[in-house]
CSV table of C-alpha atoms and ligand atoms in Angstrom, one decimal:
chain,number,residue,atom,x,y,z
P,1274,MET,CA,14.3,2.7,-8.3
P,1275,ARG,CA,10.9,1.0,-9.1
P,1276,LEU,CA,11.4,-3.0,-10.1
P,1277,ARG,CA,9.3,-5.3,-11.5
P,1278,ASN,CA,6.8,-6.5,-10.0
P,1279,ILE,CA,7.8,-9.6,-8.4
P,1280,PRO,CA,5.2,-11.8,-7.4
P,1281,GLY,CA,4.9,-12.7,-4.1
P,1282,SER,CA,6.2,-10.1,-2.6
P,1283,GLN,CA,3.4,-8.5,-0.2
P,1284,GLU,CA,3.1,-12.0,0.6
P,1285,ARG,CA,6.7,-12.3,1.9
P,1286,ILE,CA,6.5,-8.6,3.6
P,1287,LEU,CA,3.1,-9.7,5.8
P,1288,GLU,CA,4.5,-13.0,6.9
P,1289,ASN,CA,8.3,-11.3,7.7
P,1290,LYS,CA,8.4,-11.1,11.1
P,1291,TYR,CA,10.7,-8.3,10.9
P,1292,THR,CA,9.2,-5.7,8.4
P,1293,ILE,CA,5.9,-4.1,9.2
P,1294,GLN,CA,3.0,-3.1,5.7
P,1295,THR,CA,1.6,0.1,7.0
P,1296,ASP,CA,-1.4,-0.4,4.8
P,1297,GLY,CA,-1.7,-4.0,5.8
P,1298,ALA,CA,-0.7,-4.6,9.6
P,1299,ASP,CA,-0.9,-1.2,11.3
P,1300,GLY,CA,2.2,0.1,12.4
P,1301,ALA,CA,0.8,2.9,13.5
P,1302,ASP,CA,0.0,1.0,16.9
P,1303,TYR,CA,3.6,1.5,17.6
P,1304,ARG,CA,4.1,5.3,17.3
P,1305,GLY,CA,5.4,6.4,19.9
P,1306,LYS,CA,6.3,3.4,21.2
P,1307,TRP,CA,9.0,1.2,18.4
P,1308,ALA,CA,11.8,1.1,21.2
P,1309,LYS,CA,10.2,-0.3,24.2
P,1310,GLU,CA,7.2,-2.5,22.5
P,1311,PHE,CA,9.1,-3.4,19.0
P,1312,PHE,CA,12.1,-3.5,19.8
P,1313,HIS,CA,12.2,-4.0,23.8
P,1314,ASN,CA,15.0,-1.7,24.5
P,1315,ASP,CA,15.3,2.2,25.2
P,1316,HIS,CA,18.1,2.5,22.1
P,1317,PRO,CA,17.8,4.9,20.3
P,1318,VAL,CA,15.5,5.0,16.9
P,1319,HIS,CA,17.6,5.9,13.3
P,1320,ILE,CA,15.5,6.0,10.2
P,1321,GLU,CA,16.6,5.8,6.3
P,1322,VAL,CA,13.7,7.1,4.5
P,1323,GLY,CA,13.5,5.4,0.7
P,1324,MET,CA,16.3,2.8,1.8
P,1325,GLY,CA,16.0,0.5,-2.0
P,1326,LYS,CA,17.2,-2.6,-1.4
P,1327,GLY,CA,18.4,-1.9,2.4
P,1328,LYS,CA,22.6,-2.6,1.8
P,1329,PHE,CA,23.3,0.7,4.1
P,1330,ILE,CA,20.9,0.1,6.9
P,1331,LEU,CA,22.2,-3.1,7.0
P,1332,GLU,CA,25.1,-2.6,7.5
P,1333,MET,CA,24.5,0.1,10.1
P,1334,ALA,CA,22.6,-2.1,11.8
P,1335,ARG,CA,26.0,-4.5,11.7
P,1336,GLN,CA,27.9,-2.2,13.2
P,1337,ASN,CA,25.8,-0.6,15.7
P,1338,PRO,CA,24.1,-3.0,18.0
P,1339,ASP,CA,22.7,-0.5,20.2
P,1340,ILE,CA,20.8,1.3,17.6
P,1341,ASN,CA,17.0,0.7,16.4
P,1342,TYR,CA,17.0,0.7,12.9
P,1343,ILE,CA,13.7,1.4,10.9
P,1344,GLY,CA,14.4,1.4,7.0
P,1345,ILE,CA,11.3,2.5,5.1
P,1346,GLU,CA,10.7,2.3,1.4
P,1347,LYS,CA,7.2,2.5,-0.6
P,1348,TYR,CA,7.1,-0.6,-3.0
P,1349,SER,CA,6.9,-4.3,-2.5
P,1350,SER,CA,9.3,-5.0,-5.0
P,1351,VAL,CA,12.2,-3.5,-4.1
P,1352,LEU,CA,11.9,-4.4,0.1
P,1353,VAL,CA,11.2,-8.0,-0.5
P,1354,ARG,CA,15.2,-7.6,-1.9
P,1355,ALA,CA,16.2,-6.3,1.6
P,1356,LEU,CA,14.6,-9.8,3.1
P,1357,ASP,CA,16.9,-12.6,2.7
P,1358,GLN,CA,20.1,-10.2,3.9
P,1359,ARG,CA,17.5,-9.6,6.7
P,1360,GLU,CA,17.6,-13.2,7.6
P,1361,GLU,CA,21.0,-13.2,7.9
P,1362,LEU,CA,21.6,-10.3,10.2
P,1363,GLU,CA,22.2,-11.8,13.5
P,1364,SER,CA,21.3,-9.0,15.9
P,1365,ASP,CA,17.4,-7.7,16.5
P,1366,ASN,CA,18.4,-4.0,15.8
P,1367,LEU,CA,16.7,-3.7,12.1
P,1368,LEU,CA,12.7,-3.7,10.9
P,1369,PHE,CA,11.2,-2.7,7.7
P,1370,LEU,CA,8.4,-0.4,7.1
P,1371,ARG,CA,6.6,-0.3,3.5
P,1372,MET,CA,5.1,2.6,4.0
P,1373,ASP,CA,5.2,6.1,1.3
P,1374,ALA,CA,7.0,8.8,4.0
P,1375,GLU,CA,4.8,11.3,2.6
P,1376,ASP,CA,1.9,9.8,5.9
P,1377,ILE,CA,5.7,9.7,7.7
P,1378,ASP,CA,4.3,11.8,10.8
P,1379,GLN,CA,1.9,9.3,11.7
P,1380,TYR,CA,4.3,6.7,12.4
P,1381,PHE,CA,6.5,8.2,14.4
P,1382,ALA,CA,5.6,10.8,17.8
P,1383,PRO,CA,7.0,13.9,19.0
P,1384,GLY,CA,10.7,13.4,19.8
P,1385,GLU,CA,11.5,9.4,18.6
P,1386,VAL,CA,14.1,9.7,16.3
P,1387,ALA,CA,17.0,10.6,16.8
P,1388,LYS,CA,18.3,10.2,13.0
P,1389,ILE,CA,17.1,10.3,9.5
P,1390,TYR,CA,19.0,9.3,6.8
P,1391,LEU,CA,18.5,9.9,3.3
P,1392,ASN,CA,20.5,8.5,0.8
P,1393,PHE,CA,20.5,9.1,-3.1
P,1394,SER,CA,16.3,10.7,-3.2
P,1395,ASP,CA,14.9,10.6,-6.2
P,1396,PRO,CA,15.3,13.6,-7.3
P,1397,TRP,CA,11.5,14.6,-8.9
P,1398,PRO,CA,13.4,16.9,-11.1
P,1399,LYS,CA,10.2,19.1,-12.2
P,1400,ASP,CA,9.6,22.3,-10.4
P,1401,ARG,CA,5.7,21.1,-9.9
P,1402,HIS,CA,7.0,18.6,-8.0
P,1403,ALA,CA,9.0,20.0,-5.7
P,1404,LYS,CA,7.1,18.6,-2.5
P,1405,ARG,CA,7.5,15.1,-2.8
P,1406,ARG,CA,11.2,15.8,-2.8
P,1407,LEU,CA,12.3,13.7,0.4
P,1408,THR,CA,14.4,16.9,1.5
P,1409,SER,CA,11.5,19.8,0.7
P,1410,ARG,CA,10.3,22.0,3.4
P,1411,GLN,CA,7.1,20.3,3.3
P,1412,PHE,CA,9.7,16.9,4.4
P,1413,LEU,CA,11.3,19.2,6.5
P,1414,GLU,CA,8.6,20.4,8.5
P,1415,ARG,CA,7.4,16.3,9.4
P,1416,TYR,CA,10.6,15.0,10.2
P,1417,ASP,CA,9.9,18.1,12.4
P,1418,ARG,CA,7.5,16.8,14.6
P,1419,PHE,CA,9.5,13.8,15.4
P,1420,LEU,CA,12.7,14.1,15.6
P,1421,VAL,CA,14.6,14.6,19.3
P,1422,GLN,CA,15.4,18.0,20.4
P,1423,ASP,CA,19.2,17.3,18.9
P,1424,GLY,CA,18.3,14.7,16.4
P,1425,SER,CA,19.5,15.5,12.6
P,1426,ILE,CA,19.1,14.6,9.0
P,1427,GLN,CA,22.1,13.3,7.0
P,1428,PHE,CA,21.8,13.6,2.8
P,1429,LYS,CA,23.9,12.1,0.6
P,1430,THR,CA,22.9,12.3,-3.4
P,1431,ASP,CA,25.8,12.8,-6.8
P,1432,ASN,CA,22.3,14.5,-8.2
P,1433,ARG,CA,24.2,18.3,-7.4
P,1434,PRO,CA,20.6,20.5,-8.3
P,1435,LEU,CA,18.7,18.4,-6.1
P,1436,PHE,CA,21.6,19.1,-3.4
P,1437,ASP,CA,21.4,22.4,-3.8
P,1438,PHE,CA,17.8,22.7,-4.0
P,1439,SER,CA,18.1,20.3,-0.5
P,1440,VAL,CA,20.3,23.4,1.0
P,1441,GLU,CA,18.4,26.1,0.4
P,1442,GLU,CA,15.2,24.3,1.7
P,1443,ILE,CA,17.2,23.9,5.3
P,1444,LYS,CA,18.8,27.5,5.6
P,1445,ASP,CA,14.8,29.0,4.6
P,1446,THR,CA,13.5,27.0,7.9
P,1447,GLY,CA,16.0,27.7,9.8
P,1448,TRP,CA,17.3,24.2,10.0
P,1449,ILE,CA,21.3,24.6,11.2
P,1450,LEU,CA,23.7,23.1,8.9
P,1451,ASP,CA,26.6,21.4,10.4
P,1452,GLU,CA,28.3,19.6,7.5
P,1453,CYS,CA,28.9,20.5,3.7
P,1454,SER,CA,30.6,18.4,0.9
P,1455,PHE,CA,30.1,18.6,-2.6
P,1456,ASP,CA,32.5,15.8,-3.0
P,1457,LEU,CA,32.8,13.4,0.1
P,1458,HIS,CA,34.7,10.8,-1.8
P,1459,ALA,CA,37.6,13.3,-3.1
P,1460,ASP,CA,40.4,11.4,-1.5
P,1461,GLY,CA,39.5,8.3,-1.9
P,1462,PRO,CA,36.6,6.3,-0.5
P,1463,ALA,CA,35.7,8.5,3.0
P,1464,PRO,CA,36.5,7.4,6.7
P,1465,ASN,CA,33.6,6.3,8.4
P,1466,ASN,CA,31.3,6.5,5.5
P,1467,VAL,CA,28.7,3.2,5.2
P,1468,MET,CA,28.4,3.3,1.0
P,1469,THR,CA,24.5,2.6,0.4
P,1470,GLU,CA,24.1,0.7,-3.2
P,1471,TYR,CA,23.9,3.8,-5.3
P,1472,GLU,CA,26.4,5.7,-4.1
P,1473,GLU,CA,28.7,2.5,-5.0
P,1474,LYS,CA,27.6,2.4,-8.3
P,1475,PHE,CA,27.9,6.6,-8.4
P,1476,PHE,CA,31.6,6.9,-6.9
P,1477,ARG,CA,32.6,4.0,-9.9
P,1478,LYS,CA,31.6,6.2,-12.2
P,1479,GLY,CA,33.9,8.7,-10.8
P,1480,ASN,CA,30.5,11.1,-9.8
P,1481,PRO,CA,31.4,13.3,-7.2
P,1482,ILE,CA,29.0,12.6,-4.0
P,1483,CYS,CA,27.4,15.4,-2.4
P,1484,ARG,CA,26.9,15.1,1.6
P,1485,LEU,CA,25.3,17.3,4.4
P,1486,VAL,CA,23.9,17.4,7.7
P,1487,CYS,CA,22.0,19.4,9.1
P,1488,HIS,CA,20.4,19.9,12.8
P,1489,ARG,CA,17.0,21.6,13.4
P,1490,ASN,CA,17.1,24.9,15.3
P,1491,PRO,CA,16.4,24.4,18.6
W,756,LIG,N1,18.8,4.8,-0.7
W,756,LIG,C1,19.5,4.0,-1.4
W,756,LIG,C2,20.4,3.7,-2.0
W,756,LIG,O1,21.1,5.2,-2.2
W,756,LIG,O2,21.4,3.6,-2.7
W,756,LIG,C3,17.9,3.8,-2.1
W,756,LIG,C4,18.3,4.6,-3.3
W,756,LIG,S1,17.0,5.2,-4.5
W,756,LIG,C5,17.0,5.8,-6.0
W,756,LIG,C6,15.4,6.2,-3.8
W,756,LIG,C7,14.3,5.1,-3.0
W,756,LIG,O3,13.3,5.2,-2.3
W,756,LIG,C8,13.6,3.9,-4.1
W,756,LIG,O4,13.8,2.6,-3.5
W,756,LIG,C9,12.6,4.8,-3.7
W,756,LIG,O5,11.4,3.2,-4.3
W,756,LIG,C10,12.4,4.9,-2.4
W,756,LIG,N2,11.3,6.3,-1.9
W,756,LIG,C11,11.0,6.9,-3.3
W,756,LIG,N3,10.3,8.0,-2.7
W,756,LIG,C12,9.9,7.4,-1.5
W,756,LIG,C13,8.6,7.4,-0.3
W,756,LIG,N4,7.6,9.0,-0.6
W,756,LIG,N5,8.0,6.9,0.4
W,756,LIG,C14,8.7,5.5,1.1
W,756,LIG,N6,9.9,5.6,0.0
W,756,LIG,C15,10.3,6.4,-1.3
């Protein structure tokens, strides 16, 4: 998702106390200290990589005040759309990081993150771009550097080729597949599932939604 440039979005992000822009202010300063020094607690940290306008992570933060959430988004013009709703959130457990996930392991220390959400990630359909997919082995290796021992990844998409690729990458790199569904909402909206913006759109169109959960091989 790439929206037209929104004038002033960079400035709004820089000024907002719940947003860190990694190439401006230095999020890397919090590496290994997100819970203690940013959120001032010892709650688990869960992240969404490629959060878009933040619908999913805002709702997760609302429902789970004892978890610290960090939403990561590459584009200011997209992230800025989440800020108004962030203002309405009464809890203090959600931060947005404007950064390219290519550098993600520079911002989290080993054992710092308990759960990673990847929702409707960009498919990068050309083979030569496979390493840019957020479920590629290159990204799995990055995530492995900072997930807790029993940490997990949840991935949802309506893109079947991307889903099949992800399952293969997971198996080939020795991760354990815990759950795998090719049609999550086959019997109506799945219970205990927070829909993302893209999920809602594609569910309404009738596209099957695929979902997997995996964890690293201890
Ligand atoms: N997760 C949201 C949802 O399910 O509604 C948005 C899905 S949208 C198709 C993918 C989002 O991931 C876009 O906002 C895009 O800018 C972001 N994104 C893609 N690659 C990224 C990267 N390397 N680092 C951070 N964000 C990225």
